[in-house]
Short mmCIF file of C-alpha atoms and ligand atoms in Angstrom, two decimals:
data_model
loop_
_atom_site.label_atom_id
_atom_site.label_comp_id
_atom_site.label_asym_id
_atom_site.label_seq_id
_atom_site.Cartn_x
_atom_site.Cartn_y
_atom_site.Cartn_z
CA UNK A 26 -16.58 48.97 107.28
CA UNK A 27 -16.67 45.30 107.65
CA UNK A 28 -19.34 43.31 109.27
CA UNK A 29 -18.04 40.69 111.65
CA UNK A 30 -20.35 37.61 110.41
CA UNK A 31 -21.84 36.97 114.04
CA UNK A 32 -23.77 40.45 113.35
CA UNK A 33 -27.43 40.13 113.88
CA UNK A 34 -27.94 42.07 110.87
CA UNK A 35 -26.64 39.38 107.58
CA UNK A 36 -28.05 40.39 104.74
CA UNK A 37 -30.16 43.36 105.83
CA UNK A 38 -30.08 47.11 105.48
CA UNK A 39 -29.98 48.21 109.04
CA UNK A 40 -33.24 49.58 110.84
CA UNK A 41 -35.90 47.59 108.91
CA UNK A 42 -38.90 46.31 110.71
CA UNK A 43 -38.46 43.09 112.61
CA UNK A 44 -40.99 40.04 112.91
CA UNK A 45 -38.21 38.06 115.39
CA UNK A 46 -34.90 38.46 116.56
CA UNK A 47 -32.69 35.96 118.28
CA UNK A 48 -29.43 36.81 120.49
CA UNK A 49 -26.92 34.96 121.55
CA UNK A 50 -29.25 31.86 120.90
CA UNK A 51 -27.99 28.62 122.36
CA UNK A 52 -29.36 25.51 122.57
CA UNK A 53 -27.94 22.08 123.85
CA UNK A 54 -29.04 19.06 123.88
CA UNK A 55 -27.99 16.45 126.07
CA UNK A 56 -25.34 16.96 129.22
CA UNK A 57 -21.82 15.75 129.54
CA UNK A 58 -19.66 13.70 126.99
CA UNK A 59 -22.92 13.03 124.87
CA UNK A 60 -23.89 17.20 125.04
CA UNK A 61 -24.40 18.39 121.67
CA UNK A 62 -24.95 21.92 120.95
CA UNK A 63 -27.51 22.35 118.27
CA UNK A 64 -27.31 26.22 118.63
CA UNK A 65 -24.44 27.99 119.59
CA UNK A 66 -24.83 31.36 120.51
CA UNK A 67 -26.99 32.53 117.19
CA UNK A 68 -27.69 36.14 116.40
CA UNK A 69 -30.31 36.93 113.88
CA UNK A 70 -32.86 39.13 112.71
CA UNK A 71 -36.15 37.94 110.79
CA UNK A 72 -37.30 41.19 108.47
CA UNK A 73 -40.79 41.66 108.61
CA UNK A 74 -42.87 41.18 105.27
CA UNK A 75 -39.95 39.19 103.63
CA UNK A 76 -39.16 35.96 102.66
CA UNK A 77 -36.18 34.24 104.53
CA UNK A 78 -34.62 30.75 103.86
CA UNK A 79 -32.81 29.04 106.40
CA UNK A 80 -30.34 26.15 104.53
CA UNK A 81 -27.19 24.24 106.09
CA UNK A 82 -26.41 20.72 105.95
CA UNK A 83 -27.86 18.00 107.69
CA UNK A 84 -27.63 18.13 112.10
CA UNK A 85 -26.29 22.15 111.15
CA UNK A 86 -29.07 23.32 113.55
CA UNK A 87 -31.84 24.68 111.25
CA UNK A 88 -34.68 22.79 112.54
CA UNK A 89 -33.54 23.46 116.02
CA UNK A 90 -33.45 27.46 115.30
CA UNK A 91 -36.92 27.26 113.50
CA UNK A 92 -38.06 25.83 116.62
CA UNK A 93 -36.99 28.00 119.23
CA UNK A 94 -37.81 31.51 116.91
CA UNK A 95 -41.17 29.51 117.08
CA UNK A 96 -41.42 28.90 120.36
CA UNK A 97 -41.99 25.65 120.02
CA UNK A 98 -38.71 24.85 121.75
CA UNK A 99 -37.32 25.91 125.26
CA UNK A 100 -33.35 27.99 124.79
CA UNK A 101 -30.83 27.07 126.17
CA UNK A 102 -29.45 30.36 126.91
CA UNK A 103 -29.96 33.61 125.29
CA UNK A 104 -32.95 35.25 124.21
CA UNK A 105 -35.92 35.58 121.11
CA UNK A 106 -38.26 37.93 120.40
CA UNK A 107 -41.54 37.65 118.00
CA UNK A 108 -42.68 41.31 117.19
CA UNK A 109 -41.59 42.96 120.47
CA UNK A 110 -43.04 40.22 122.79
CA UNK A 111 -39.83 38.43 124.61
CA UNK A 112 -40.77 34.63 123.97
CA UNK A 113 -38.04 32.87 126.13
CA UNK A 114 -39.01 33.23 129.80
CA UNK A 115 -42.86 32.77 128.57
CA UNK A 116 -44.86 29.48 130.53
CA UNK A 117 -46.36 27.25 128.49
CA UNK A 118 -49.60 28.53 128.40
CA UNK A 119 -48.42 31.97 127.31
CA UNK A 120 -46.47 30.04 125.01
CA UNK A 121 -49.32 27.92 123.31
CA UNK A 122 -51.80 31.20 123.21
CA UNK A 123 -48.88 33.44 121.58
CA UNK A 124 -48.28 30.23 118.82
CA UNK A 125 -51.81 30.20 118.17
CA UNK A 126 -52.26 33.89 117.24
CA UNK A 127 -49.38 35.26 116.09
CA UNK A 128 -47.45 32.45 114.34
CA UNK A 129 -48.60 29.90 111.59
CA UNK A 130 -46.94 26.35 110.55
CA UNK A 131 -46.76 24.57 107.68
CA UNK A 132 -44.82 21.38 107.91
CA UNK A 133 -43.69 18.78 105.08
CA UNK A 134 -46.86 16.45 106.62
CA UNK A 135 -49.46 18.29 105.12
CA UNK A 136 -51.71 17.38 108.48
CA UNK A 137 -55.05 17.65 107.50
CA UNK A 138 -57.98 16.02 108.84
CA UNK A 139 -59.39 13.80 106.12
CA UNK A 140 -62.81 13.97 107.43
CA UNK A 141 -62.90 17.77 106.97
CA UNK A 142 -63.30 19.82 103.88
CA UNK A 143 -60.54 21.96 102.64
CA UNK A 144 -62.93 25.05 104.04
CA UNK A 145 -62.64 23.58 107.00
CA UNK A 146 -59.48 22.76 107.27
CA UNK A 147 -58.60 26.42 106.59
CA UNK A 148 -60.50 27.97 109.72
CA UNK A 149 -60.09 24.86 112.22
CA UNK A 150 -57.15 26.69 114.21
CA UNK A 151 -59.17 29.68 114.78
CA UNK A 152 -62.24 27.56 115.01
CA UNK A 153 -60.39 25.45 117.77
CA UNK A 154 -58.93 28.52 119.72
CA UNK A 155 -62.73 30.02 119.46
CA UNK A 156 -61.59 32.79 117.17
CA UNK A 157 -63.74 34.07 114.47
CA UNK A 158 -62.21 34.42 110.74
CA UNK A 159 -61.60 37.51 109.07
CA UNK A 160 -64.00 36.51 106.17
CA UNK A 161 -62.70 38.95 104.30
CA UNK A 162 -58.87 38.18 104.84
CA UNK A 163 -59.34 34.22 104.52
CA UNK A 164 -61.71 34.54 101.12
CA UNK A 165 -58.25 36.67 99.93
CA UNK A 166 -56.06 34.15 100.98
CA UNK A 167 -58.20 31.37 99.38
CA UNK A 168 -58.65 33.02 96.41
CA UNK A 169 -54.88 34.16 96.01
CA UNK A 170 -54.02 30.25 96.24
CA UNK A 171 -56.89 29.57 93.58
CA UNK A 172 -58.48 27.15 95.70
CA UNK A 173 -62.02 28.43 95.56
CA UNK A 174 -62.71 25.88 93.36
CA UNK A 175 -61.76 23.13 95.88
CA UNK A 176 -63.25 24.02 98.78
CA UNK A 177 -65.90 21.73 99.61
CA UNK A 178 -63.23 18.98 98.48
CA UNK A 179 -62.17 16.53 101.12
CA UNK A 180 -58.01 16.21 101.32
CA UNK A 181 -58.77 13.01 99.67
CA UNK A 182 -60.00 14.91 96.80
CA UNK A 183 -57.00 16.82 96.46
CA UNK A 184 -53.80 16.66 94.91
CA UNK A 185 -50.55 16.57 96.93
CA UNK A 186 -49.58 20.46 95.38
CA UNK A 187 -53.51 21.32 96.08
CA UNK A 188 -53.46 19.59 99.76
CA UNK A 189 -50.27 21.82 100.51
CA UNK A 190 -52.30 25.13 99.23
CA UNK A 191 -54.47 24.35 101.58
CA UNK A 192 -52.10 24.03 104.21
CA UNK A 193 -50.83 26.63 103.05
CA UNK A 194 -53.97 28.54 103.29
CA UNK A 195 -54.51 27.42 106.92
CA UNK A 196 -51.01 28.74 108.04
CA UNK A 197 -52.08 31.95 106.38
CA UNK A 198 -55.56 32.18 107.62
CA UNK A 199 -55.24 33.72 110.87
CA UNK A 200 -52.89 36.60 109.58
CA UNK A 201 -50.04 35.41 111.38
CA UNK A 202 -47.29 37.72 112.58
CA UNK A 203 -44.81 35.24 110.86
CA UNK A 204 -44.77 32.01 109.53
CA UNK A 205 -43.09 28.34 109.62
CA UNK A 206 -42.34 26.49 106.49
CA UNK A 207 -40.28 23.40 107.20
CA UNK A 208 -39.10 21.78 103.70
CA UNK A 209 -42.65 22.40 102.33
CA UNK A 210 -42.38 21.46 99.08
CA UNK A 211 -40.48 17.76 100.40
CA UNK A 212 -43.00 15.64 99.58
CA UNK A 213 -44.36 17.43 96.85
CA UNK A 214 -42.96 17.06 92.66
CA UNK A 215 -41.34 19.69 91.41
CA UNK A 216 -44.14 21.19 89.52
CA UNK A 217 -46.63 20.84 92.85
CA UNK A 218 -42.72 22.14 94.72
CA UNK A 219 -42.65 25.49 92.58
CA UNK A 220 -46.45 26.35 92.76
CA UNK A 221 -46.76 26.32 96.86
CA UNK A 222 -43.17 28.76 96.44
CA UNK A 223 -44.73 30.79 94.33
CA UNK A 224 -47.60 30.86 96.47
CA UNK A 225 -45.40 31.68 99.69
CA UNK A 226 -43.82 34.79 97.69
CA UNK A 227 -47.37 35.62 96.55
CA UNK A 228 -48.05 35.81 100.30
CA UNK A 229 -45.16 37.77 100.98
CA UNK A 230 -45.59 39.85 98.20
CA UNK A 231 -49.51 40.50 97.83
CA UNK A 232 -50.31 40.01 101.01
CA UNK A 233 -47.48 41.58 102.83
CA UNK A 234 -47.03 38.21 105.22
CA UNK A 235 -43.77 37.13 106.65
CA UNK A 236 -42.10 33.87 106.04
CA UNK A 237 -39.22 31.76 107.30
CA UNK A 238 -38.10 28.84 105.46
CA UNK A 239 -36.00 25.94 106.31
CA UNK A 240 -34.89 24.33 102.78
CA UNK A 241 -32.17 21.64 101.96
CA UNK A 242 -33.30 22.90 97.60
CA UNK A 243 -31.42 25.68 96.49
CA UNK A 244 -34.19 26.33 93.83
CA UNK A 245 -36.32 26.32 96.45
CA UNK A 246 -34.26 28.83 98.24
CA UNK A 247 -33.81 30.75 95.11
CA UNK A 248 -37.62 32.51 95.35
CA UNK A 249 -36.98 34.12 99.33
CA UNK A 250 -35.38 37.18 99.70
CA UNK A 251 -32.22 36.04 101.79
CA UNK A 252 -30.96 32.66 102.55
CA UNK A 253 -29.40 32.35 105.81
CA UNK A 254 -26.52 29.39 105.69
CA UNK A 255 -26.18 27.42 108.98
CA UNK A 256 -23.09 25.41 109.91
CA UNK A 257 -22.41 24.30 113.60
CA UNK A 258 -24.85 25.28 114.95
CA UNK A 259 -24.05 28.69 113.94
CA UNK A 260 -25.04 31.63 110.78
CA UNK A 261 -22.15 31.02 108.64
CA UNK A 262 -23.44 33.39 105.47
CA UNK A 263 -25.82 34.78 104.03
CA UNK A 264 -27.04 35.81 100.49
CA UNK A 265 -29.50 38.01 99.67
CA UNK A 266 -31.50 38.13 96.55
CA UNK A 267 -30.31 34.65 95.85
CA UNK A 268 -30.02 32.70 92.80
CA UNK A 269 -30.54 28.91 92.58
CA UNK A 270 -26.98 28.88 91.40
CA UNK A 271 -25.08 31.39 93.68
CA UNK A 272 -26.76 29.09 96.71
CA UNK A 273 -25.86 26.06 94.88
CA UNK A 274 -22.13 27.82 94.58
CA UNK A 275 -21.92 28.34 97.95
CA UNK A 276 -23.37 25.21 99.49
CA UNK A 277 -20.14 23.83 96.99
CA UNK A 278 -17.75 26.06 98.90
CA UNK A 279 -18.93 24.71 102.15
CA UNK A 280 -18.99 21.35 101.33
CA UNK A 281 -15.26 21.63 99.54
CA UNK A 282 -13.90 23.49 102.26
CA UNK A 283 -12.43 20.47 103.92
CA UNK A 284 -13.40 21.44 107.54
CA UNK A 285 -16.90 19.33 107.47
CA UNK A 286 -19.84 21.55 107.46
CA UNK A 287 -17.54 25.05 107.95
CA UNK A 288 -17.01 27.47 105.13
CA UNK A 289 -13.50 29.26 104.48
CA UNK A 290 -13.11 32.30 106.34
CA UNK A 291 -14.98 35.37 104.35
CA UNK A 292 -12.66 37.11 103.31
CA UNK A 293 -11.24 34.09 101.15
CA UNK A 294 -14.45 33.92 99.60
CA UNK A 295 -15.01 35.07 95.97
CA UNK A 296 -17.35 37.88 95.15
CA UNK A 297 -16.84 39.01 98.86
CA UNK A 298 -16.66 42.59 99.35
CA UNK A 299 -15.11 41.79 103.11
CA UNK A 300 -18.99 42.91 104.04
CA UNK A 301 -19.73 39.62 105.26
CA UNK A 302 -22.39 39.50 101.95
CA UNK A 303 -21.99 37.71 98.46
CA UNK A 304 -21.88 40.40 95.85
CA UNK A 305 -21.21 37.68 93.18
CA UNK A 306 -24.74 36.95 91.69
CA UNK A 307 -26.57 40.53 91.31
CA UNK A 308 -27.13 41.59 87.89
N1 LIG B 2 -34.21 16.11 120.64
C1 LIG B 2 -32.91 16.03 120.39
N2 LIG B 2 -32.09 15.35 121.23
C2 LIG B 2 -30.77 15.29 121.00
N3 LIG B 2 -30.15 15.87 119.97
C3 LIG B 2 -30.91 16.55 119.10
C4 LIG B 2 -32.32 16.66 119.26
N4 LIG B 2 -32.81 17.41 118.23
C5 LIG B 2 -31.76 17.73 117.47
N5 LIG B 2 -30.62 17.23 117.98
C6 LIG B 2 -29.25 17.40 117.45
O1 LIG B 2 -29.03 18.78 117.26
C7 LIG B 2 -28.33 19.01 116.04
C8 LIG B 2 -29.14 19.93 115.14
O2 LIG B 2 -30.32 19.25 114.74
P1 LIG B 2 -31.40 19.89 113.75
O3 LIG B 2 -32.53 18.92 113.65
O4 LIG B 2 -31.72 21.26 114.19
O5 LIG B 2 -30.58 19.95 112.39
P2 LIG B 2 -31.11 20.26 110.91
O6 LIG B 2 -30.13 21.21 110.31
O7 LIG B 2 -32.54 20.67 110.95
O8 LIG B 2 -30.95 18.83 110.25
P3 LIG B 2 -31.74 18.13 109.03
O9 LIG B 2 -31.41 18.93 107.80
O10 LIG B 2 -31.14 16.76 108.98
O11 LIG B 2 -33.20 18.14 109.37
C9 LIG B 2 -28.05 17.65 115.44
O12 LIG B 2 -26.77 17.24 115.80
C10 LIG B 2 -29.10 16.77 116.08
O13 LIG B 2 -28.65 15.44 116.18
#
């Protein structure tokens, strides 16, 4: 049976739980000559408790898609779901409350408030939305991110890989249905890079949280569970339990393809199995 590669299900075994989905997601920006159409009619489903990277080159829409899963963007056309809960169509208001329970961001500016303590940094979402910790959950996040140590430390105090923890920390805090990670290991070296993804799979794996990734590393991509490939505007592939060399094989592909961003048809792929999924890097 093939799987055409618009199919909402790349990469996944069908009927596992879902913390978003996306259909026929299109968004434009722009009208007229000038239109350009960041999104173009996007399927996709965001497994709960996993790790997903989101990769494509540069304008292929991967920002754009983070933001509208997120709410954080109006669609074009077509819908999104977080959890059950039907995001496009939501005001504003529903839209801020819902980001501000259910989702947490962490962002390539760390954006912590100097004048706080890491501690505090860690609660001030909740502590802004009038929310009271789960003491219990947050000293478990804290402590799987071995920054007890730091926490009366101002981010001044900190080290770029220890700031990022604690950003880190803070997207995790609230127990977030699923959460943003946009290039977070960009500003960081690559020893401060590979701690904060070990510490996103620790939060995957440990504490069963759900994370979306938008990555231009392939090592980077290499520690989520499925990388999602993004060309157009549109999911163009996908590989699941990815290597840092079968992404860095495929981004080749794309990029030697000769069509700009677009990959060869499938089927002309190597290591394809004509399932739409790469079958060329599993031991
Ligand atoms: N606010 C905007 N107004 C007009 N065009 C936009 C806007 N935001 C994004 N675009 C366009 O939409 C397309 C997708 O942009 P997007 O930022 O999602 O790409 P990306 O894959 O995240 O790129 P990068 O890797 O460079 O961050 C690009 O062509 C971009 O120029």
């Amino acid at each position: 049976m093939s799987t055409p590669l618009t199919a909402p299900t790349h990469g996944l075994a069908p009927g596992v739980p879902l913390a978003a989905r996306a259909r026929a997601l299109t968004k434009a920006y722009g009208s007229g000559e000038t239109a350009v159409r960041a999104l173009d009619a996007v399927d996709v489903d965001i497994a709960r408790e996993r790790f997903t990277a989101v990769m494509g080159p540069s304008g292929s829409g991967k920002s754009t898609l983070m933001h509208c899963l997120a709410g954080l963007d109006t669609v074009s056309s077509g819908q999104v779901w977080l959890g059950e809960t039907e995001i496009t169509g939501l005001n504003d208001r529903a839209l801020t409350q819902l980001r501000r329970d259910r989702i947490g961001f962490m962002f390539q500016a760390f954006n912590l408030l100097p004048t706080l303590t890491a501690a505090e940094n860690i609660t001030l979402p909740m502590d802004i939305a009038g929310r009271k910790p789960d003491r219990e959950w947050v000293e478990r996040v804290i402590d799987t991110l071995g920054l007890r140590d730091r926490l009366k430390h101002r981010p001044a105090q900190l080290s770029g890989g220890q700031q990022q923890r604690v950003a880190c920390a803070r997207a995790l805090a609230s127990r977030p249905e699923l959460i943003f990670a946009d290039e977070p290991t960009g500003n960081l070296d690559s020893r401060a890079g590979a701690e904060v993804l070990g510490f996103l799979r620790e939060a995957v794996d440990r504490l069963a949280q759900t994370v979306v990734m938008v990555t231009h590393d392939p090592g980077a991509a290499a520690h989520s569970d499925l990388v999602l490939f993004l060309a157009d505007g549109r999911i163009v592939d996908a590989i699941p339990e990815p290597t840092a060399e079968a992404v860095l094989e495929r981004m080749r592909l794309f990029a030697g393809a000769g069509t700009g961003s677009q990959p060869p048809p499938i089927e002309q792929q190597p290591g394809h199995d004509g399932t739409g999924f790469d079958t060329t890097h599993r031991s």
